[in-house]
Amino acid sequence: MGNTMAVTQSASETRALGEKLAGRLKPGDVILLEGKLGAGKSELARGIARGLGVTETVTSPSFTILNVYESGRYPLYHFDWYRLESEEELYELGMDEYLGGDGIALVEWPGRCPEAVPEDCLLIRLDAEGETTRRITSESRGSFRKIIPDEG
């Protein structure tokens, strides 16, 4: 599957991992966040935002599909595809300008519209193990550079 990035024991540890990850990201990167409801996708996204220097409050874009944050080092485009009805909705939002563009794109629930996922991306999967423990794994896809060191 993927490399284990970390096992976190709290939401604050998941955010701290995202903050650390943000230091390795560059404009054009697309990060897919997979996991069940409550697995910590939004917490990891908040950490990435904080690591990029975003000053706005980061909320899940569940109803808007896309939140844009421009206060950090790079623009952050935070997608939530959970409520998508069709791929056309994404193109109406101008998604092609955001994925692989001048900022970092985070996509929660990428499996809802797999045909819109770029070939080159980093997939991060969050799995809940009990109340607060999260196992977080990563997989570089396509020609996405390896930014997560091997464990061990």
mmCIF file of the C-alpha atoms, coordinates in Angstrom:
data_MODEL
# 
_entry.id   MODEL 
# 
loop_
_atom_site.group_PDB 
_atom_site.id 
_atom_site.type_symbol 
_atom_site.label_atom_id 
_atom_site.label_alt_id 
_atom_site.label_comp_id 
_atom_site.label_asym_id 
_atom_site.label_entity_id 
_atom_site.label_seq_id 
_atom_site.pdbx_PDB_ins_code 
_atom_site.Cartn_x 
_atom_site.Cartn_y 
_atom_site.Cartn_z 
_atom_site.occupancy 
_atom_site.B_iso_or_equiv 
_atom_site.pdbx_formal_charge 
_atom_site.auth_seq_id 
_atom_site.auth_comp_id 
_atom_site.auth_asym_id 
_atom_site.auth_atom_id 
_atom_site.pdbx_PDB_model_num 
ATOM 1   C CA . MET A 1 1   ? 0.000   0.000  0.000   1.00 0.00 ? 1   MET A CA 1 
ATOM 2   C CA . GLY A 1 2   ? 1.907   3.047  1.237   1.00 0.00 ? 2   GLY A CA 1 
ATOM 3   C CA . ASN A 1 3   ? 4.590   4.069  3.653   1.00 0.00 ? 3   ASN A CA 1 
ATOM 4   C CA . THR A 1 4   ? 3.536   4.680  7.227   1.00 0.00 ? 4   THR A CA 1 
ATOM 5   C CA . MET A 1 5   ? 4.107   8.356  7.929   1.00 0.00 ? 5   MET A CA 1 
ATOM 6   C CA . ALA A 1 6   ? 3.069   8.300  11.542  1.00 0.00 ? 6   ALA A CA 1 
ATOM 7   C CA . VAL A 1 7   ? 0.749   7.103  14.226  1.00 0.00 ? 7   VAL A CA 1 
ATOM 8   C CA . THR A 1 8   ? -0.777  10.058 16.056  1.00 0.00 ? 8   THR A CA 1 
ATOM 9   C CA . GLN A 1 9   ? -2.501  9.945  19.433  1.00 0.00 ? 9   GLN A CA 1 
ATOM 10  C CA . SER A 1 10  ? -4.539  13.175 19.296  1.00 0.00 ? 10  SER A CA 1 
ATOM 11  C CA . ALA A 1 11  ? -5.970  15.819 16.971  1.00 0.00 ? 11  ALA A CA 1 
ATOM 12  C CA . SER A 1 12  ? -3.119  18.160 17.964  1.00 0.00 ? 12  SER A CA 1 
ATOM 13  C CA . GLU A 1 13  ? -0.536  15.525 16.953  1.00 0.00 ? 13  GLU A CA 1 
ATOM 14  C CA . THR A 1 14  ? -2.306  15.092 13.597  1.00 0.00 ? 14  THR A CA 1 
ATOM 15  C CA . ARG A 1 15  ? -2.207  18.879 13.073  1.00 0.00 ? 15  ARG A CA 1 
ATOM 16  C CA . ALA A 1 16  ? 1.505   18.934 14.029  1.00 0.00 ? 16  ALA A CA 1 
ATOM 17  C CA . LEU A 1 17  ? 2.201   16.245 11.416  1.00 0.00 ? 17  LEU A CA 1 
ATOM 18  C CA . GLY A 1 18  ? 0.407   18.368 8.801   1.00 0.00 ? 18  GLY A CA 1 
ATOM 19  C CA . GLU A 1 19  ? 2.448   21.397 9.821   1.00 0.00 ? 19  GLU A CA 1 
ATOM 20  C CA . LYS A 1 20  ? 5.676   19.429 9.353   1.00 0.00 ? 20  LYS A CA 1 
ATOM 21  C CA . LEU A 1 21  ? 4.488   18.111 5.979   1.00 0.00 ? 21  LEU A CA 1 
ATOM 22  C CA . ALA A 1 22  ? 3.751   21.665 4.790   1.00 0.00 ? 22  ALA A CA 1 
ATOM 23  C CA . GLY A 1 23  ? 7.475   22.455 4.892   1.00 0.00 ? 23  GLY A CA 1 
ATOM 24  C CA . ARG A 1 24  ? 8.024   19.910 2.100   1.00 0.00 ? 24  ARG A CA 1 
ATOM 25  C CA . LEU A 1 25  ? 5.279   21.145 -0.222  1.00 0.00 ? 25  LEU A CA 1 
ATOM 26  C CA . LYS A 1 26  ? 5.676   23.409 -3.230  1.00 0.00 ? 26  LYS A CA 1 
ATOM 27  C CA . PRO A 1 27  ? 3.293   25.150 -5.633  1.00 0.00 ? 27  PRO A CA 1 
ATOM 28  C CA . GLY A 1 28  ? 1.463   22.742 -7.904  1.00 0.00 ? 28  GLY A CA 1 
ATOM 29  C CA . ASP A 1 29  ? 1.388   19.900 -5.369  1.00 0.00 ? 29  ASP A CA 1 
ATOM 30  C CA . VAL A 1 30  ? -1.872  17.968 -5.085  1.00 0.00 ? 30  VAL A CA 1 
ATOM 31  C CA . ILE A 1 31  ? -2.490  16.085 -1.837  1.00 0.00 ? 31  ILE A CA 1 
ATOM 32  C CA . LEU A 1 32  ? -5.372  13.607 -1.628  1.00 0.00 ? 32  LEU A CA 1 
ATOM 33  C CA . LEU A 1 33  ? -6.772  12.964 1.849   1.00 0.00 ? 33  LEU A CA 1 
ATOM 34  C CA . GLU A 1 34  ? -8.651  9.675  2.250   1.00 0.00 ? 34  GLU A CA 1 
ATOM 35  C CA . GLY A 1 35  ? -10.333 8.213  5.293   1.00 0.00 ? 35  GLY A CA 1 
ATOM 36  C CA . LYS A 1 36  ? -13.726 7.660  6.847   1.00 0.00 ? 36  LYS A CA 1 
ATOM 37  C CA . LEU A 1 37  ? -15.729 10.410 8.528   1.00 0.00 ? 37  LEU A CA 1 
ATOM 38  C CA . GLY A 1 38  ? -13.904 11.469 11.667  1.00 0.00 ? 38  GLY A CA 1 
ATOM 39  C CA . ALA A 1 39  ? -10.561 9.966  10.600  1.00 0.00 ? 39  ALA A CA 1 
ATOM 40  C CA . GLY A 1 40  ? -8.743  13.304 10.888  1.00 0.00 ? 40  GLY A CA 1 
ATOM 41  C CA . LYS A 1 41  ? -8.610  14.602 7.313   1.00 0.00 ? 41  LYS A CA 1 
ATOM 42  C CA . SER A 1 42  ? -9.659  18.121 8.298   1.00 0.00 ? 42  SER A CA 1 
ATOM 43  C CA . GLU A 1 43  ? -7.241  18.143 11.256  1.00 0.00 ? 43  GLU A CA 1 
ATOM 44  C CA . LEU A 1 44  ? -4.358  17.228 8.942   1.00 0.00 ? 44  LEU A CA 1 
ATOM 45  C CA . ALA A 1 45  ? -5.532  19.941 6.522   1.00 0.00 ? 45  ALA A CA 1 
ATOM 46  C CA . ARG A 1 46  ? -5.542  22.493 9.381   1.00 0.00 ? 46  ARG A CA 1 
ATOM 47  C CA . GLY A 1 47  ? -1.974  21.532 10.216  1.00 0.00 ? 47  GLY A CA 1 
ATOM 48  C CA . ILE A 1 48  ? -0.841  21.871 6.601   1.00 0.00 ? 48  ILE A CA 1 
ATOM 49  C CA . ALA A 1 49  ? -2.514  25.293 6.470   1.00 0.00 ? 49  ALA A CA 1 
ATOM 50  C CA . ARG A 1 50  ? -0.780  26.399 9.675   1.00 0.00 ? 50  ARG A CA 1 
ATOM 51  C CA . GLY A 1 51  ? 2.545   25.134 8.311   1.00 0.00 ? 51  GLY A CA 1 
ATOM 52  C CA . LEU A 1 52  ? 2.031   27.236 5.181   1.00 0.00 ? 52  LEU A CA 1 
ATOM 53  C CA . GLY A 1 53  ? 1.364   30.306 7.343   1.00 0.00 ? 53  GLY A CA 1 
ATOM 54  C CA . VAL A 1 54  ? -2.374  30.529 6.668   1.00 0.00 ? 54  VAL A CA 1 
ATOM 55  C CA . THR A 1 55  ? -3.891  32.940 9.194   1.00 0.00 ? 55  THR A CA 1 
ATOM 56  C CA . GLU A 1 56  ? -7.585  32.390 8.425   1.00 0.00 ? 56  GLU A CA 1 
ATOM 57  C CA . THR A 1 57  ? -9.649  29.801 10.320  1.00 0.00 ? 57  THR A CA 1 
ATOM 58  C CA . VAL A 1 58  ? -9.577  26.610 8.264   1.00 0.00 ? 58  VAL A CA 1 
ATOM 59  C CA . THR A 1 59  ? -12.936 24.881 8.054   1.00 0.00 ? 59  THR A CA 1 
ATOM 60  C CA . SER A 1 60  ? -14.040 21.859 6.086   1.00 0.00 ? 60  SER A CA 1 
ATOM 61  C CA . PRO A 1 61  ? -15.493 22.965 2.727   1.00 0.00 ? 61  PRO A CA 1 
ATOM 62  C CA . SER A 1 62  ? -18.240 20.333 2.960   1.00 0.00 ? 62  SER A CA 1 
ATOM 63  C CA . PHE A 1 63  ? -20.991 22.588 1.638   1.00 0.00 ? 63  PHE A CA 1 
ATOM 64  C CA . THR A 1 64  ? -18.977 24.905 -0.611  1.00 0.00 ? 64  THR A CA 1 
ATOM 65  C CA . ILE A 1 65  ? -16.738 22.199 -2.161  1.00 0.00 ? 65  ILE A CA 1 
ATOM 66  C CA . LEU A 1 66  ? -13.770 24.637 -2.178  1.00 0.00 ? 66  LEU A CA 1 
ATOM 67  C CA . ASN A 1 67  ? -12.220 27.028 0.328   1.00 0.00 ? 67  ASN A CA 1 
ATOM 68  C CA . VAL A 1 68  ? -9.353  29.254 -0.823  1.00 0.00 ? 68  VAL A CA 1 
ATOM 69  C CA . TYR A 1 69  ? -6.791  30.587 1.652   1.00 0.00 ? 69  TYR A CA 1 
ATOM 70  C CA . GLU A 1 70  ? -4.321  33.170 0.359   1.00 0.00 ? 70  GLU A CA 1 
ATOM 71  C CA . SER A 1 71  ? -2.599  34.397 3.535   1.00 0.00 ? 71  SER A CA 1 
ATOM 72  C CA . GLY A 1 72  ? 0.184   31.762 3.562   1.00 0.00 ? 72  GLY A CA 1 
ATOM 73  C CA . ARG A 1 73  ? 3.457   31.322 1.656   1.00 0.00 ? 73  ARG A CA 1 
ATOM 74  C CA . TYR A 1 74  ? 1.451   29.790 -1.193  1.00 0.00 ? 74  TYR A CA 1 
ATOM 75  C CA . PRO A 1 75  ? -2.285  29.785 -1.867  1.00 0.00 ? 75  PRO A CA 1 
ATOM 76  C CA . LEU A 1 76  ? -4.053  26.795 -0.326  1.00 0.00 ? 76  LEU A CA 1 
ATOM 77  C CA . TYR A 1 77  ? -6.983  25.289 -2.227  1.00 0.00 ? 77  TYR A CA 1 
ATOM 78  C CA . HIS A 1 78  ? -8.944  23.006 0.105   1.00 0.00 ? 78  HIS A CA 1 
ATOM 79  C CA . PHE A 1 79  ? -11.495 20.816 -1.678  1.00 0.00 ? 79  PHE A CA 1 
ATOM 80  C CA . ASP A 1 80  ? -14.101 18.512 -0.148  1.00 0.00 ? 80  ASP A CA 1 
ATOM 81  C CA . TRP A 1 81  ? -15.664 16.332 -2.835  1.00 0.00 ? 81  TRP A CA 1 
ATOM 82  C CA . TYR A 1 82  ? -18.007 14.467 -0.478  1.00 0.00 ? 82  TYR A CA 1 
ATOM 83  C CA . ARG A 1 83  ? -21.184 16.182 -1.760  1.00 0.00 ? 83  ARG A CA 1 
ATOM 84  C CA . LEU A 1 84  ? -20.226 16.289 -5.436  1.00 0.00 ? 84  LEU A CA 1 
ATOM 85  C CA . GLU A 1 85  ? -22.954 15.285 -7.816  1.00 0.00 ? 85  GLU A CA 1 
ATOM 86  C CA . SER A 1 86  ? -20.796 15.249 -10.966 1.00 0.00 ? 86  SER A CA 1 
ATOM 87  C CA . GLU A 1 87  ? -17.344 16.011 -12.336 1.00 0.00 ? 87  GLU A CA 1 
ATOM 88  C CA . GLU A 1 88  ? -18.903 18.964 -14.181 1.00 0.00 ? 88  GLU A CA 1 
ATOM 89  C CA . GLU A 1 89  ? -19.404 20.742 -10.835 1.00 0.00 ? 89  GLU A CA 1 
ATOM 90  C CA . LEU A 1 90  ? -15.635 20.805 -10.389 1.00 0.00 ? 90  LEU A CA 1 
ATOM 91  C CA . TYR A 1 91  ? -15.022 22.268 -13.806 1.00 0.00 ? 91  TYR A CA 1 
ATOM 92  C CA . GLU A 1 92  ? -17.687 24.918 -13.188 1.00 0.00 ? 92  GLU A CA 1 
ATOM 93  C CA . LEU A 1 93  ? -15.631 25.935 -10.127 1.00 0.00 ? 93  LEU A CA 1 
ATOM 94  C CA . GLY A 1 94  ? -12.543 26.224 -12.338 1.00 0.00 ? 94  GLY A CA 1 
ATOM 95  C CA . MET A 1 95  ? -10.906 23.232 -10.643 1.00 0.00 ? 95  MET A CA 1 
ATOM 96  C CA . ASP A 1 96  ? -8.388  22.842 -13.451 1.00 0.00 ? 96  ASP A CA 1 
ATOM 97  C CA . GLU A 1 97  ? -6.920  26.230 -12.435 1.00 0.00 ? 97  GLU A CA 1 
ATOM 98  C CA . TYR A 1 98  ? -6.419  25.033 -8.842  1.00 0.00 ? 98  TYR A CA 1 
ATOM 99  C CA . LEU A 1 99  ? -5.117  21.474 -9.223  1.00 0.00 ? 99  LEU A CA 1 
ATOM 100 C CA . GLY A 1 100 ? -1.470  21.720 -10.188 1.00 0.00 ? 100 GLY A CA 1 
ATOM 101 C CA . GLY A 1 101 ? -1.646  25.529 -10.255 1.00 0.00 ? 101 GLY A CA 1 
ATOM 102 C CA . ASP A 1 102 ? 0.176   28.195 -8.280  1.00 0.00 ? 102 ASP A CA 1 
ATOM 103 C CA . GLY A 1 103 ? -0.662  26.813 -4.845  1.00 0.00 ? 103 GLY A CA 1 
ATOM 104 C CA . ILE A 1 104 ? -1.141  23.643 -2.836  1.00 0.00 ? 104 ILE A CA 1 
ATOM 105 C CA . ALA A 1 105 ? -4.360  21.672 -3.449  1.00 0.00 ? 105 ALA A CA 1 
ATOM 106 C CA . LEU A 1 106 ? -5.797  19.459 -0.702  1.00 0.00 ? 106 LEU A CA 1 
ATOM 107 C CA . VAL A 1 107 ? -8.624  17.158 -1.779  1.00 0.00 ? 107 VAL A CA 1 
ATOM 108 C CA . GLU A 1 108 ? -10.778 15.392 0.810   1.00 0.00 ? 108 GLU A CA 1 
ATOM 109 C CA . TRP A 1 109 ? -12.892 12.477 -0.488  1.00 0.00 ? 109 TRP A CA 1 
ATOM 110 C CA . PRO A 1 110 ? -11.068 12.116 -3.857  1.00 0.00 ? 110 PRO A CA 1 
ATOM 111 C CA . GLY A 1 111 ? -12.815 8.782  -4.459  1.00 0.00 ? 111 GLY A CA 1 
ATOM 112 C CA . ARG A 1 112 ? -16.092 10.649 -5.115  1.00 0.00 ? 112 ARG A CA 1 
ATOM 113 C CA . CYS A 1 113 ? -14.695 11.889 -8.440  1.00 0.00 ? 113 CYS A CA 1 
ATOM 114 C CA . PRO A 1 114 ? -11.694 9.698  -9.347  1.00 0.00 ? 114 PRO A CA 1 
ATOM 115 C CA . GLU A 1 115 ? -11.674 10.819 -12.984 1.00 0.00 ? 115 GLU A CA 1 
ATOM 116 C CA . ALA A 1 116 ? -10.739 14.345 -11.828 1.00 0.00 ? 116 ALA A CA 1 
ATOM 117 C CA . VAL A 1 117 ? -7.737  13.217 -9.752  1.00 0.00 ? 117 VAL A CA 1 
ATOM 118 C CA . PRO A 1 118 ? -4.427  14.174 -11.386 1.00 0.00 ? 118 PRO A CA 1 
ATOM 119 C CA . GLU A 1 119 ? -1.970  11.394 -12.166 1.00 0.00 ? 119 GLU A CA 1 
ATOM 120 C CA . ASP A 1 120 ? 0.818   13.062 -10.154 1.00 0.00 ? 120 ASP A CA 1 
ATOM 121 C CA . CYS A 1 121 ? -0.211  13.455 -6.530  1.00 0.00 ? 121 CYS A CA 1 
ATOM 122 C CA . LEU A 1 122 ? 0.428   12.364 -2.970  1.00 0.00 ? 122 LEU A CA 1 
ATOM 123 C CA . LEU A 1 123 ? -2.239  10.147 -1.426  1.00 0.00 ? 123 LEU A CA 1 
ATOM 124 C CA . ILE A 1 124 ? -2.475  10.323 2.364   1.00 0.00 ? 124 ILE A CA 1 
ATOM 125 C CA . ARG A 1 125 ? -4.763  7.827  4.073   1.00 0.00 ? 125 ARG A CA 1 
ATOM 126 C CA . LEU A 1 126 ? -5.938  8.302  7.644   1.00 0.00 ? 126 LEU A CA 1 
ATOM 127 C CA . ASP A 1 127 ? -7.298  5.318  9.554   1.00 0.00 ? 127 ASP A CA 1 
ATOM 128 C CA . ALA A 1 128 ? -8.831  5.606  13.015  1.00 0.00 ? 128 ALA A CA 1 
ATOM 129 C CA . GLU A 1 129 ? -7.618  3.028  15.498  1.00 0.00 ? 129 GLU A CA 1 
ATOM 130 C CA . GLY A 1 130 ? -9.751  3.607  18.552  1.00 0.00 ? 130 GLY A CA 1 
ATOM 131 C CA . GLU A 1 131 ? -10.973 6.921  19.916  1.00 0.00 ? 131 GLU A CA 1 
ATOM 132 C CA . THR A 1 132 ? -7.936  9.158  19.254  1.00 0.00 ? 132 THR A CA 1 
ATOM 133 C CA . THR A 1 133 ? -5.235  7.066  17.552  1.00 0.00 ? 133 THR A CA 1 
ATOM 134 C CA . ARG A 1 134 ? -4.718  7.577  13.811  1.00 0.00 ? 134 ARG A CA 1 
ATOM 135 C CA . ARG A 1 135 ? -2.487  5.551  11.475  1.00 0.00 ? 135 ARG A CA 1 
ATOM 136 C CA . ILE A 1 136 ? -1.419  7.804  8.628   1.00 0.00 ? 136 ILE A CA 1 
ATOM 137 C CA . THR A 1 137 ? 0.101   6.357  5.467   1.00 0.00 ? 137 THR A CA 1 
ATOM 138 C CA . SER A 1 138 ? 1.255   7.956  2.238   1.00 0.00 ? 138 SER A CA 1 
ATOM 139 C CA . GLU A 1 139 ? 1.763   6.930  -1.367  1.00 0.00 ? 139 GLU A CA 1 
ATOM 140 C CA . SER A 1 140 ? 3.399   9.006  -4.107  1.00 0.00 ? 140 SER A CA 1 
ATOM 141 C CA . ARG A 1 141 ? 1.551   8.530  -7.407  1.00 0.00 ? 141 ARG A CA 1 
ATOM 142 C CA . GLY A 1 142 ? 2.736   9.170  -10.939 1.00 0.00 ? 142 GLY A CA 1 
ATOM 143 C CA . SER A 1 143 ? 5.866   11.297 -10.972 1.00 0.00 ? 143 SER A CA 1 
ATOM 144 C CA . PHE A 1 144 ? 5.111   12.992 -7.646  1.00 0.00 ? 144 PHE A CA 1 
ATOM 145 C CA . ARG A 1 145 ? 8.438   13.283 -5.859  1.00 0.00 ? 145 ARG A CA 1 
ATOM 146 C CA . LYS A 1 146 ? 8.946   11.290 -2.694  1.00 0.00 ? 146 LYS A CA 1 
ATOM 147 C CA . ILE A 1 147 ? 8.585   13.735 0.189   1.00 0.00 ? 147 ILE A CA 1 
ATOM 148 C CA . ILE A 1 148 ? 7.860   11.282 2.997   1.00 0.00 ? 148 ILE A CA 1 
ATOM 149 C CA . PRO A 1 149 ? 10.948  9.396  4.227   1.00 0.00 ? 149 PRO A CA 1 
ATOM 150 C CA . ASP A 1 150 ? 10.751  5.631  4.655   1.00 0.00 ? 150 ASP A CA 1 
ATOM 151 C CA . GLU A 1 151 ? 10.045  4.543  8.172   1.00 0.00 ? 151 GLU A CA 1 
ATOM 152 C CA . GLY A 1 152 ? 12.770  2.727  10.017  1.00 0.00 ? 152 GLY A CA 1 
# 
